[in-house]
């Protein structure tokens, strides 16, 4: 259990939602942490499967026709790095939200703290995962999974990436989100197909990336429950759900930001209605 467990935390076992709404809910959770003193841990999934672009990623790296043809949503994260295809089945995602003055100011120390429950979740599932012991060079820069592997926040098994984690700070709140790969071998074509003119074979992806199912017989539902339970145990969180006003605020923010073409392609945000 973390030293932060003496604060008020909630655990949200979230529903599957579109990518724009999922990203908006993180901002709303940051507002709740700051204004109401309620910190959040949650698990979530993406429906439909969604490509999330890194904050500064060039939209020209995206195969927009492929995404439209395959029914893949596209949004842009607040965190940097390359794009990630979040499959509705093969991806398990999580978020941790807490006031910045309660967590280490050093980025690496904060990663180490917030990744404690993620590494513990892998252990509970019988997967021998840990931070990468050394950097690995980038294979294909636009793809988060094929960028250089960083020991600070990339989790690997046998040298293959199984989880990526990223942080950003907003309104004096730290937000960490990440993905755990459950069965990425199911969709290597989509993980590559969302990118324009990548010229890579599926084997290039599967040689670099692995998933939980490759190492244990746990089914996806049980894997999601394990991640959620571990997050909750880490901070002694109370089981909870989103408030109605949070969901409404997230829908509004998704419409004018995370789901808007201006943000997705150019990081432009529409002003809120007065």
PDB file of C-alpha atoms in Angstrom:
ATOM      1  CA  UNK A   1       0.000   0.000   0.000  1.00  0.00           C
ATOM      2  CA  UNK A   2       1.311   3.425  -0.921  1.00  0.00           C
ATOM      3  CA  UNK A   3       2.040   6.236   1.520  1.00  0.00           C
ATOM      4  CA  UNK A   4      -0.749   8.106  -0.313  1.00  0.00           C
ATOM      5  CA  UNK A   5      -3.373   5.676   1.004  1.00  0.00           C
ATOM      6  CA  UNK A   6      -4.297   7.973   3.885  1.00  0.00           C
ATOM      7  CA  UNK A   7      -5.962  10.353   1.387  1.00  0.00           C
ATOM      8  CA  UNK A   8      -9.410  10.006  -0.181  1.00  0.00           C
ATOM      9  CA  UNK A   9      -9.242   7.800  -3.283  1.00  0.00           C
ATOM     10  CA  UNK A  10     -11.906   6.259  -5.481  1.00  0.00           C
ATOM     11  CA  UNK A  11     -11.642   3.273  -7.828  1.00  0.00           C
ATOM     12  CA  UNK A  12     -13.659   3.495 -11.046  1.00  0.00           C
ATOM     13  CA  UNK A  13     -14.034   0.272 -13.017  1.00  0.00           C
ATOM     14  CA  UNK A  14     -15.017   2.214 -16.079  1.00  0.00           C
ATOM     15  CA  UNK A  15     -17.208   1.257 -19.003  1.00  0.00           C
ATOM     16  CA  UNK A  16     -15.909   0.986 -22.539  1.00  0.00           C
ATOM     17  CA  UNK A  17     -16.136   4.406 -24.189  1.00  0.00           C
ATOM     18  CA  UNK A  18     -14.882   6.208 -27.266  1.00  0.00           C
ATOM     19  CA  UNK A  19     -11.361   7.586 -27.118  1.00  0.00           C
ATOM     20  CA  UNK A  20     -12.348  11.253 -26.969  1.00  0.00           C
ATOM     21  CA  UNK A  21     -14.515  10.684 -23.904  1.00  0.00           C
ATOM     22  CA  UNK A  22     -11.872   8.553 -22.193  1.00  0.00           C
ATOM     23  CA  UNK A  23      -9.287  11.308 -22.558  1.00  0.00           C
ATOM     24  CA  UNK A  24     -11.776  13.964 -21.438  1.00  0.00           C
ATOM     25  CA  UNK A  25     -12.610  12.002 -18.290  1.00  0.00           C
ATOM     26  CA  UNK A  26      -8.970  12.246 -17.217  1.00  0.00           C
ATOM     27  CA  UNK A  27      -9.163  16.041 -17.283  1.00  0.00           C
ATOM     28  CA  UNK A  28     -12.413  15.958 -15.363  1.00  0.00           C
ATOM     29  CA  UNK A  29     -10.847  13.657 -12.762  1.00  0.00           C
ATOM     30  CA  UNK A  30      -8.031  16.191 -12.404  1.00  0.00           C
ATOM     31  CA  UNK A  31     -10.613  18.898 -11.697  1.00  0.00           C
ATOM     32  CA  UNK A  32     -12.285  16.698  -9.094  1.00  0.00           C
ATOM     33  CA  UNK A  33      -8.961  15.989  -7.382  1.00  0.00           C
ATOM     34  CA  UNK A  34      -8.144  19.684  -7.202  1.00  0.00           C
ATOM     35  CA  UNK A  35     -11.548  21.057  -6.272  1.00  0.00           C
ATOM     36  CA  UNK A  36     -13.059  18.242  -4.179  1.00  0.00           C
ATOM     37  CA  UNK A  37      -9.980  16.434  -2.857  1.00  0.00           C
ATOM     38  CA  UNK A  38     -10.995  13.105  -4.391  1.00  0.00           C
ATOM     39  CA  UNK A  39      -8.188  11.244  -6.146  1.00  0.00           C
ATOM     40  CA  UNK A  40      -8.920   8.650  -8.825  1.00  0.00           C
ATOM     41  CA  UNK A  41      -7.613   5.312 -10.022  1.00  0.00           C
ATOM     42  CA  UNK A  42      -9.480   3.565 -12.800  1.00  0.00           C
ATOM     43  CA  UNK A  43      -9.359   0.882 -15.456  1.00  0.00           C
ATOM     44  CA  UNK A  44     -10.940   1.417 -18.857  1.00  0.00           C
ATOM     45  CA  UNK A  45     -11.186   0.199 -22.438  1.00  0.00           C
ATOM     46  CA  UNK A  46     -11.725   1.780 -25.824  1.00  0.00           C
ATOM     47  CA  UNK A  47     -14.835   1.264 -27.948  1.00  0.00           C
ATOM     48  CA  UNK A  48     -14.351   1.426 -30.847  1.00  0.00           C
ATOM     49  CA  UNK A  49     -10.657   0.558 -31.035  1.00  0.00           C
ATOM     50  CA  UNK A  50      -8.829   3.878 -31.144  1.00  0.00           C
ATOM     51  CA  UNK A  51      -5.534   5.356 -32.281  1.00  0.00           C
ATOM     52  CA  UNK A  52      -4.321   7.859 -29.686  1.00  0.00           C
ATOM     53  CA  UNK A  53      -1.713  10.226 -31.072  1.00  0.00           C
ATOM     54  CA  UNK A  54       1.120  11.582 -28.974  1.00  0.00           C
ATOM     55  CA  UNK A  55       0.772  15.267 -28.120  1.00  0.00           C
ATOM     56  CA  UNK A  56       3.228  16.499 -30.759  1.00  0.00           C
ATOM     57  CA  UNK A  57       2.728  13.756 -33.321  1.00  0.00           C
ATOM     58  CA  UNK A  58       2.522  14.830 -36.958  1.00  0.00           C
ATOM     59  CA  UNK A  59      -0.942  14.019 -38.372  1.00  0.00           C
ATOM     60  CA  UNK A  60       0.758  13.145 -41.668  1.00  0.00           C
ATOM     61  CA  UNK A  61       2.004   9.951 -39.994  1.00  0.00           C
ATOM     62  CA  UNK A  62      -1.590   8.659 -39.818  1.00  0.00           C
ATOM     63  CA  UNK A  63      -3.300   6.611 -42.526  1.00  0.00           C
ATOM     64  CA  UNK A  64      -6.636   8.371 -42.162  1.00  0.00           C
ATOM     65  CA  UNK A  65      -8.302   6.326 -44.911  1.00  0.00           C
ATOM     66  CA  UNK A  66      -7.316   3.089 -43.201  1.00  0.00           C
ATOM     67  CA  UNK A  67      -8.704   4.270 -39.861  1.00  0.00           C
ATOM     68  CA  UNK A  68     -12.000   5.299 -41.449  1.00  0.00           C
ATOM     69  CA  UNK A  69     -12.268   2.069 -43.439  1.00  0.00           C
ATOM     70  CA  UNK A  70     -11.584  -0.093 -40.384  1.00  0.00           C
ATOM     71  CA  UNK A  71     -13.826   1.915 -38.050  1.00  0.00           C
ATOM     72  CA  UNK A  72     -10.916   2.982 -35.860  1.00  0.00           C
ATOM     73  CA  UNK A  73     -11.377   6.139 -33.800  1.00  0.00           C
ATOM     74  CA  UNK A  74      -8.613   8.732 -33.573  1.00  0.00           C
ATOM     75  CA  UNK A  75      -7.866  11.130 -30.740  1.00  0.00           C
ATOM     76  CA  UNK A  76      -4.804  12.942 -29.384  1.00  0.00           C
ATOM     77  CA  UNK A  77      -3.377  12.488 -25.900  1.00  0.00           C
ATOM     78  CA  UNK A  78      -1.942  15.157 -23.615  1.00  0.00           C
ATOM     79  CA  UNK A  79       1.150  12.979 -23.209  1.00  0.00           C
ATOM     80  CA  UNK A  80       3.996  12.766 -25.701  1.00  0.00           C
ATOM     81  CA  UNK A  81       5.437   9.855 -27.617  1.00  0.00           C
ATOM     82  CA  UNK A  82       4.141   8.015 -30.627  1.00  0.00           C
ATOM     83  CA  UNK A  83       0.704   6.798 -31.571  1.00  0.00           C
ATOM     84  CA  UNK A  84      -0.882   3.753 -29.952  1.00  0.00           C
ATOM     85  CA  UNK A  85      -3.666   1.630 -31.383  1.00  0.00           C
ATOM     86  CA  UNK A  86      -5.834   0.683 -28.392  1.00  0.00           C
ATOM     87  CA  UNK A  87      -7.771  -2.399 -29.387  1.00  0.00           C
ATOM     88  CA  UNK A  88     -11.165  -2.845 -27.730  1.00  0.00           C
ATOM     89  CA  UNK A  89     -10.164  -6.361 -26.621  1.00  0.00           C
ATOM     90  CA  UNK A  90      -6.369  -6.585 -26.632  1.00  0.00           C
ATOM     91  CA  UNK A  91      -5.658  -3.412 -24.628  1.00  0.00           C
ATOM     92  CA  UNK A  92      -6.191  -2.838 -20.888  1.00  0.00           C
ATOM     93  CA  UNK A  93      -5.811   0.818 -19.884  1.00  0.00           C
ATOM     94  CA  UNK A  94      -5.626   2.603 -16.552  1.00  0.00           C
ATOM     95  CA  UNK A  95      -5.392   6.109 -15.082  1.00  0.00           C
ATOM     96  CA  UNK A  96      -4.020   7.496 -11.805  1.00  0.00           C
ATOM     97  CA  UNK A  97      -4.873  11.093 -10.831  1.00  0.00           C
ATOM     98  CA  UNK A  98      -3.520  12.903  -7.749  1.00  0.00           C
ATOM     99  CA  UNK A  99      -2.579  16.446  -6.678  1.00  0.00           C
ATOM    100  CA  UNK A 100       0.977  17.326  -7.689  1.00  0.00           C
ATOM    101  CA  UNK A 101       1.981  18.500  -4.217  1.00  0.00           C
ATOM    102  CA  UNK A 102       1.328  15.009  -2.819  1.00  0.00           C
ATOM    103  CA  UNK A 103       3.651  13.100  -5.150  1.00  0.00           C
ATOM    104  CA  UNK A 104       7.410  13.256  -5.846  1.00  0.00           C
ATOM    105  CA  UNK A 105       8.443  16.268  -7.877  1.00  0.00           C
ATOM    106  CA  UNK A 106      11.122  14.219  -9.603  1.00  0.00           C
ATOM    107  CA  UNK A 107       9.598  12.632 -12.712  1.00  0.00           C
ATOM    108  CA  UNK A 108      11.443   9.328 -12.384  1.00  0.00           C
ATOM    109  CA  UNK A 109      10.484   8.983  -8.736  1.00  0.00           C
ATOM    110  CA  UNK A 110       6.860   9.703  -9.596  1.00  0.00           C
ATOM    111  CA  UNK A 111       6.917   7.057 -12.340  1.00  0.00           C
ATOM    112  CA  UNK A 112       8.357   4.554  -9.885  1.00  0.00           C
ATOM    113  CA  UNK A 113       5.595   5.334  -7.375  1.00  0.00           C
ATOM    114  CA  UNK A 114       2.693   5.235  -9.822  1.00  0.00           C
ATOM    115  CA  UNK A 115       3.940   2.088 -11.562  1.00  0.00           C
ATOM    116  CA  UNK A 116       4.054   0.126  -8.293  1.00  0.00           C
ATOM    117  CA  UNK A 117       0.495  -1.204  -8.719  1.00  0.00           C
ATOM    118  CA  UNK A 118       1.080  -1.970 -12.400  1.00  0.00           C
ATOM    119  CA  UNK A 119       4.094  -4.144 -11.672  1.00  0.00           C
ATOM    120  CA  UNK A 120       2.187  -5.754  -8.793  1.00  0.00           C
ATOM    121  CA  UNK A 121      -0.741  -6.506 -11.118  1.00  0.00           C
ATOM    122  CA  UNK A 122       1.575  -8.319 -13.514  1.00  0.00           C
ATOM    123  CA  UNK A 123       2.982 -10.301 -10.583  1.00  0.00           C
ATOM    124  CA  UNK A 124      -0.513 -11.299  -9.421  1.00  0.00           C
ATOM    125  CA  UNK A 125      -1.267 -12.516 -12.951  1.00  0.00           C
ATOM    126  CA  UNK A 126       1.900 -14.614 -13.002  1.00  0.00           C
ATOM    127  CA  UNK A 127       3.765 -12.426 -15.503  1.00  0.00           C
ATOM    128  CA  UNK A 128       7.414 -11.717 -14.671  1.00  0.00           C
ATOM    129  CA  UNK A 129       7.417  -8.091 -15.874  1.00  0.00           C
ATOM    130  CA  UNK A 130       9.678  -5.246 -14.820  1.00  0.00           C
ATOM    131  CA  UNK A 131      11.020  -1.903 -16.016  1.00  0.00           C
ATOM    132  CA  UNK A 132      13.337  -2.289 -18.993  1.00  0.00           C
ATOM    133  CA  UNK A 133      16.908  -2.765 -17.776  1.00  0.00           C
ATOM    134  CA  UNK A 134      18.386  -0.875 -20.725  1.00  0.00           C
ATOM    135  CA  UNK A 135      17.305   1.306 -23.614  1.00  0.00           C
ATOM    136  CA  UNK A 136      16.432  -0.207 -26.980  1.00  0.00           C
ATOM    137  CA  UNK A 137      16.698   1.832 -30.149  1.00  0.00           C
ATOM    138  CA  UNK A 138      13.664   3.004 -32.064  1.00  0.00           C
ATOM    139  CA  UNK A 139      12.418   0.881 -34.962  1.00  0.00           C
ATOM    140  CA  UNK A 140       9.671   3.208 -36.166  1.00  0.00           C
ATOM    141  CA  UNK A 141       9.308   6.573 -34.442  1.00  0.00           C
ATOM    142  CA  UNK A 142       5.589   7.310 -35.069  1.00  0.00           C
ATOM    143  CA  UNK A 143       4.552   4.144 -33.203  1.00  0.00           C
ATOM    144  CA  UNK A 144       4.802   4.226 -29.415  1.00  0.00           C
ATOM    145  CA  UNK A 145       5.359   0.477 -29.262  1.00  0.00           C
ATOM    146  CA  UNK A 146       8.194   0.652 -31.794  1.00  0.00           C
ATOM    147  CA  UNK A 147       9.937   3.749 -30.461  1.00  0.00           C
ATOM    148  CA  UNK A 148      12.990   3.472 -28.240  1.00  0.00           C
ATOM    149  CA  UNK A 149      12.283   1.552 -25.033  1.00  0.00           C
ATOM    150  CA  UNK A 150      12.937   3.696 -21.959  1.00  0.00           C
ATOM    151  CA  UNK A 151      13.824   2.068 -18.610  1.00  0.00           C
ATOM    152  CA  UNK A 152      12.085   4.914 -16.775  1.00  0.00           C
ATOM    153  CA  UNK A 153       8.536   4.013 -17.788  1.00  0.00           C
ATOM    154  CA  UNK A 154       8.458   1.072 -20.213  1.00  0.00           C
ATOM    155  CA  UNK A 155       7.690  -2.365 -18.772  1.00  0.00           C
ATOM    156  CA  UNK A 156       9.017  -5.460 -20.529  1.00  0.00           C
ATOM    157  CA  UNK A 157       9.016  -9.244 -20.371  1.00  0.00           C
ATOM    158  CA  UNK A 158      12.018 -11.030 -21.850  1.00  0.00           C
ATOM    159  CA  UNK A 159      13.035  -7.755 -23.468  1.00  0.00           C
ATOM    160  CA  UNK A 160       9.661  -7.277 -25.220  1.00  0.00           C
ATOM    161  CA  UNK A 161       7.405  -4.365 -24.313  1.00  0.00           C
ATOM    162  CA  UNK A 162       4.209  -5.262 -22.468  1.00  0.00           C
ATOM    163  CA  UNK A 163       3.214  -1.901 -20.966  1.00  0.00           C
ATOM    164  CA  UNK A 164       3.802   1.757 -21.707  1.00  0.00           C
ATOM    165  CA  UNK A 165       3.135   4.522 -19.173  1.00  0.00           C
ATOM    166  CA  UNK A 166       3.131   8.307 -19.463  1.00  0.00           C
ATOM    167  CA  UNK A 167       2.475  11.354 -17.255  1.00  0.00           C
ATOM    168  CA  UNK A 168       1.414  14.946 -17.634  1.00  0.00           C
ATOM    169  CA  UNK A 169       0.602  17.728 -15.204  1.00  0.00           C
ATOM    170  CA  UNK A 170      -2.452  19.947 -15.469  1.00  0.00           C
ATOM    171  CA  UNK A 171      -3.868  22.444 -12.982  1.00  0.00           C
ATOM    172  CA  UNK A 172      -1.438  21.263 -10.277  1.00  0.00           C
ATOM    173  CA  UNK A 173      -2.550  17.664 -10.742  1.00  0.00           C
ATOM    174  CA  UNK A 174      -0.466  14.718 -11.979  1.00  0.00           C
ATOM    175  CA  UNK A 175      -2.188  12.355 -14.408  1.00  0.00           C
ATOM    176  CA  UNK A 176      -0.567   9.062 -15.335  1.00  0.00           C
ATOM    177  CA  UNK A 177      -2.124   6.771 -17.875  1.00  0.00           C
ATOM    178  CA  UNK A 178      -0.895   3.636 -19.515  1.00  0.00           C
ATOM    179  CA  UNK A 179      -1.725   0.492 -21.405  1.00  0.00           C
ATOM    180  CA  UNK A 180      -1.118  -3.135 -20.568  1.00  0.00           C
ATOM    181  CA  UNK A 181      -0.999  -5.409 -23.574  1.00  0.00           C
ATOM    182  CA  UNK A 182      -3.322  -8.370 -23.165  1.00  0.00           C
ATOM    183  CA  UNK A 183      -3.186 -10.101 -26.548  1.00  0.00           C
ATOM    184  CA  UNK A 184      -1.510  -7.800 -29.050  1.00  0.00           C
ATOM    185  CA  UNK A 185      -0.641 -10.712 -31.306  1.00  0.00           C
ATOM    186  CA  UNK A 186      -4.301 -10.649 -32.376  1.00  0.00           C
ATOM    187  CA  UNK A 187      -4.091  -7.285 -34.130  1.00  0.00           C
ATOM    188  CA  UNK A 188      -0.535  -6.563 -35.369  1.00  0.00           C
ATOM    189  CA  UNK A 189      -1.890  -5.456 -38.738  1.00  0.00           C
ATOM    190  CA  UNK A 190      -4.011  -2.754 -37.127  1.00  0.00           C
ATOM    191  CA  UNK A 191      -1.173  -1.607 -34.864  1.00  0.00           C
ATOM    192  CA  UNK A 192       0.821  -0.952 -38.039  1.00  0.00           C
ATOM    193  CA  UNK A 193      -1.989  -0.186 -40.490  1.00  0.00           C
ATOM    194  CA  UNK A 194      -3.005   3.017 -38.689  1.00  0.00           C
ATOM    195  CA  UNK A 195       0.317   4.553 -39.784  1.00  0.00           C
ATOM    196  CA  UNK A 196       0.952   5.922 -43.273  1.00  0.00           C
ATOM    197  CA  UNK A 197       3.600   4.244 -45.423  1.00  0.00           C
ATOM    198  CA  UNK A 198       5.200   2.356 -42.542  1.00  0.00           C
ATOM    199  CA  UNK A 199       6.669  -0.419 -44.731  1.00  0.00           C
ATOM    200  CA  UNK A 200       6.896  -2.859 -41.811  1.00  0.00           C
ATOM    201  CA  UNK A 201       6.007  -6.547 -41.512  1.00  0.00           C
ATOM    202  CA  UNK A 202       3.753  -7.813 -38.722  1.00  0.00           C
ATOM    203  CA  UNK A 203       6.667  -9.839 -37.368  1.00  0.00           C
ATOM    204  CA  UNK A 204       8.542  -6.599 -36.691  1.00  0.00           C
ATOM    205  CA  UNK A 205       5.781  -5.640 -34.290  1.00  0.00           C
ATOM    206  CA  UNK A 206       5.348  -9.015 -32.592  1.00  0.00           C
ATOM    207  CA  UNK A 207       9.111  -9.392 -32.153  1.00  0.00           C
ATOM    208  CA  UNK A 208       9.140  -6.134 -30.149  1.00  0.00           C
ATOM    209  CA  UNK A 209       5.811  -6.357 -28.278  1.00  0.00           C
ATOM    210  CA  UNK A 210       4.167  -9.079 -26.223  1.00  0.00           C
ATOM    211  CA  UNK A 211       0.988  -9.558 -24.197  1.00  0.00           C
ATOM    212  CA  UNK A 212      -0.253 -10.997 -20.934  1.00  0.00           C
ATOM    213  CA  UNK A 213      -1.985 -13.949 -22.593  1.00  0.00           C
ATOM    214  CA  UNK A 214       1.309 -15.208 -23.975  1.00  0.00           C
ATOM    215  CA  UNK A 215       2.562 -15.881 -20.439  1.00  0.00           C
ATOM    216  CA  UNK A 216      -0.521 -16.915 -18.497  1.00  0.00           C
ATOM    217  CA  UNK A 217      -3.888 -18.515 -19.060  1.00  0.00           C
ATOM    218  CA  UNK A 218      -5.838 -15.692 -17.419  1.00  0.00           C
ATOM    219  CA  UNK A 219      -8.809 -14.465 -19.463  1.00  0.00           C
ATOM    220  CA  UNK A 220      -9.256 -10.786 -20.260  1.00  0.00           C
ATOM    221  CA  UNK A 221     -12.052 -10.126 -17.775  1.00  0.00           C
ATOM    222  CA  UNK A 222      -9.979 -11.598 -14.953  1.00  0.00           C
ATOM    223  CA  UNK A 223      -6.949  -9.617 -16.098  1.00  0.00           C
ATOM    224  CA  UNK A 224      -8.917  -6.344 -16.001  1.00  0.00           C
ATOM    225  CA  UNK A 225     -10.245  -7.222 -12.544  1.00  0.00           C
ATOM    226  CA  UNK A 226      -6.710  -7.947 -11.337  1.00  0.00           C
ATOM    227  CA  UNK A 227      -5.453  -4.571 -12.545  1.00  0.00           C
ATOM    228  CA  UNK A 228      -8.409  -2.768 -10.951  1.00  0.00           C
ATOM    229  CA  UNK A 229      -8.100  -4.666  -7.668  1.00  0.00           C
ATOM    230  CA  UNK A 230      -4.381  -3.952  -7.491  1.00  0.00           C
ATOM    231  CA  UNK A 231      -4.869  -0.247  -8.121  1.00  0.00           C
ATOM    232  CA  UNK A 232      -7.523  -0.146  -5.427  1.00  0.00           C
ATOM    233  CA  UNK A 233      -5.364  -2.029  -2.930  1.00  0.00           C
ATOM    234  CA  UNK A 234      -2.394   0.239  -3.654  1.00  0.00           C
ATOM    235  CA  UNK A 235      -4.162   3.376  -2.447  1.00  0.00           C
ATOM    236  CA  UNK A 236      -6.979   1.852  -0.356  1.00  0.00           C
ATOM    237  CA  UNK A 237      -9.547   3.287  -2.770  1.00  0.00           C
ATOM    238  CA  UNK A 238     -13.301   3.113  -2.275  1.00  0.00           C
ATOM    239  CA  UNK A 239     -15.333   1.529  -5.073  1.00  0.00           C
ATOM    240  CA  UNK A 240     -17.046   4.318  -6.984  1.00  0.00           C
ATOM    241  CA  UNK A 241     -18.470   5.553 -10.285  1.00  0.00           C
ATOM    242  CA  UNK A 242     -18.384   8.838 -12.140  1.00  0.00           C
ATOM    243  CA  UNK A 243     -20.776  11.507 -10.952  1.00  0.00           C
ATOM    244  CA  UNK A 244     -23.448  12.611 -13.409  1.00  0.00           C
ATOM    245  CA  UNK A 245     -21.947  16.087 -13.610  1.00  0.00           C
ATOM    246  CA  UNK A 246     -18.525  14.616 -14.379  1.00  0.00           C
ATOM    247  CA  UNK A 247     -19.917  12.579 -17.263  1.00  0.00           C
ATOM    248  CA  UNK A 248     -21.723  15.626 -18.625  1.00  0.00           C
ATOM    249  CA  UNK A 249     -18.559  17.741 -18.370  1.00  0.00           C
ATOM    250  CA  UNK A 250     -16.578  14.986 -20.103  1.00  0.00           C
ATOM    251  CA  UNK A 251     -19.057  14.827 -22.977  1.00  0.00           C
ATOM    252  CA  UNK A 252     -18.766  18.581 -23.466  1.00  0.00           C
ATOM    253  CA  UNK A 253     -14.967  18.493 -23.316  1.00  0.00           C
ATOM    254  CA  UNK A 254     -14.802  15.547 -25.701  1.00  0.00           C
ATOM    255  CA  UNK A 255     -16.956  17.404 -28.224  1.00  0.00           C
ATOM    256  CA  UNK A 256     -14.903  20.601 -28.253  1.00  0.00           C
ATOM    257  CA  UNK A 257     -11.450  19.106 -27.727  1.00  0.00           C
ATOM    258  CA  UNK A 258     -10.561  15.418 -27.860  1.00  0.00           C
ATOM    259  CA  UNK A 259     -13.085  14.529 -30.544  1.00  0.00           C
ATOM    260  CA  UNK A 260     -12.660  17.723 -32.586  1.00  0.00           C
ATOM    261  CA  UNK A 261     -10.666  17.699 -35.796  1.00  0.00           C
ATOM    262  CA  UNK A 262      -8.815  20.869 -34.781  1.00  0.00           C
ATOM    263  CA  UNK A 263      -7.363  19.197 -31.695  1.00  0.00           C
ATOM    264  CA  UNK A 264      -6.708  15.826 -33.281  1.00  0.00           C
ATOM    265  CA  UNK A 265      -4.819  17.261 -36.233  1.00  0.00           C
ATOM    266  CA  UNK A 266      -3.451  20.593 -34.946  1.00  0.00           C
ATOM    267  CA  UNK A 267      -3.828  20.671 -31.118  1.00  0.00           C
ATOM    268  CA  UNK A 268      -6.365  23.498 -31.387  1.00  0.00           C
ATOM    269  CA  UNK A 269      -9.049  23.692 -28.679  1.00  0.00           C
ATOM    270  CA  UNK A 270     -12.434  25.313 -29.140  1.00  0.00           C
ATOM    271  CA  UNK A 271     -13.442  27.759 -26.420  1.00  0.00           C
ATOM    272  CA  UNK A 272     -16.123  26.617 -23.992  1.00  0.00           C
ATOM    273  CA  UNK A 273     -19.529  28.235 -24.354  1.00  0.00           C
ATOM    274  CA  UNK A 274     -19.965  31.096 -21.890  1.00  0.00           C
TER     275      UNK A 274
END
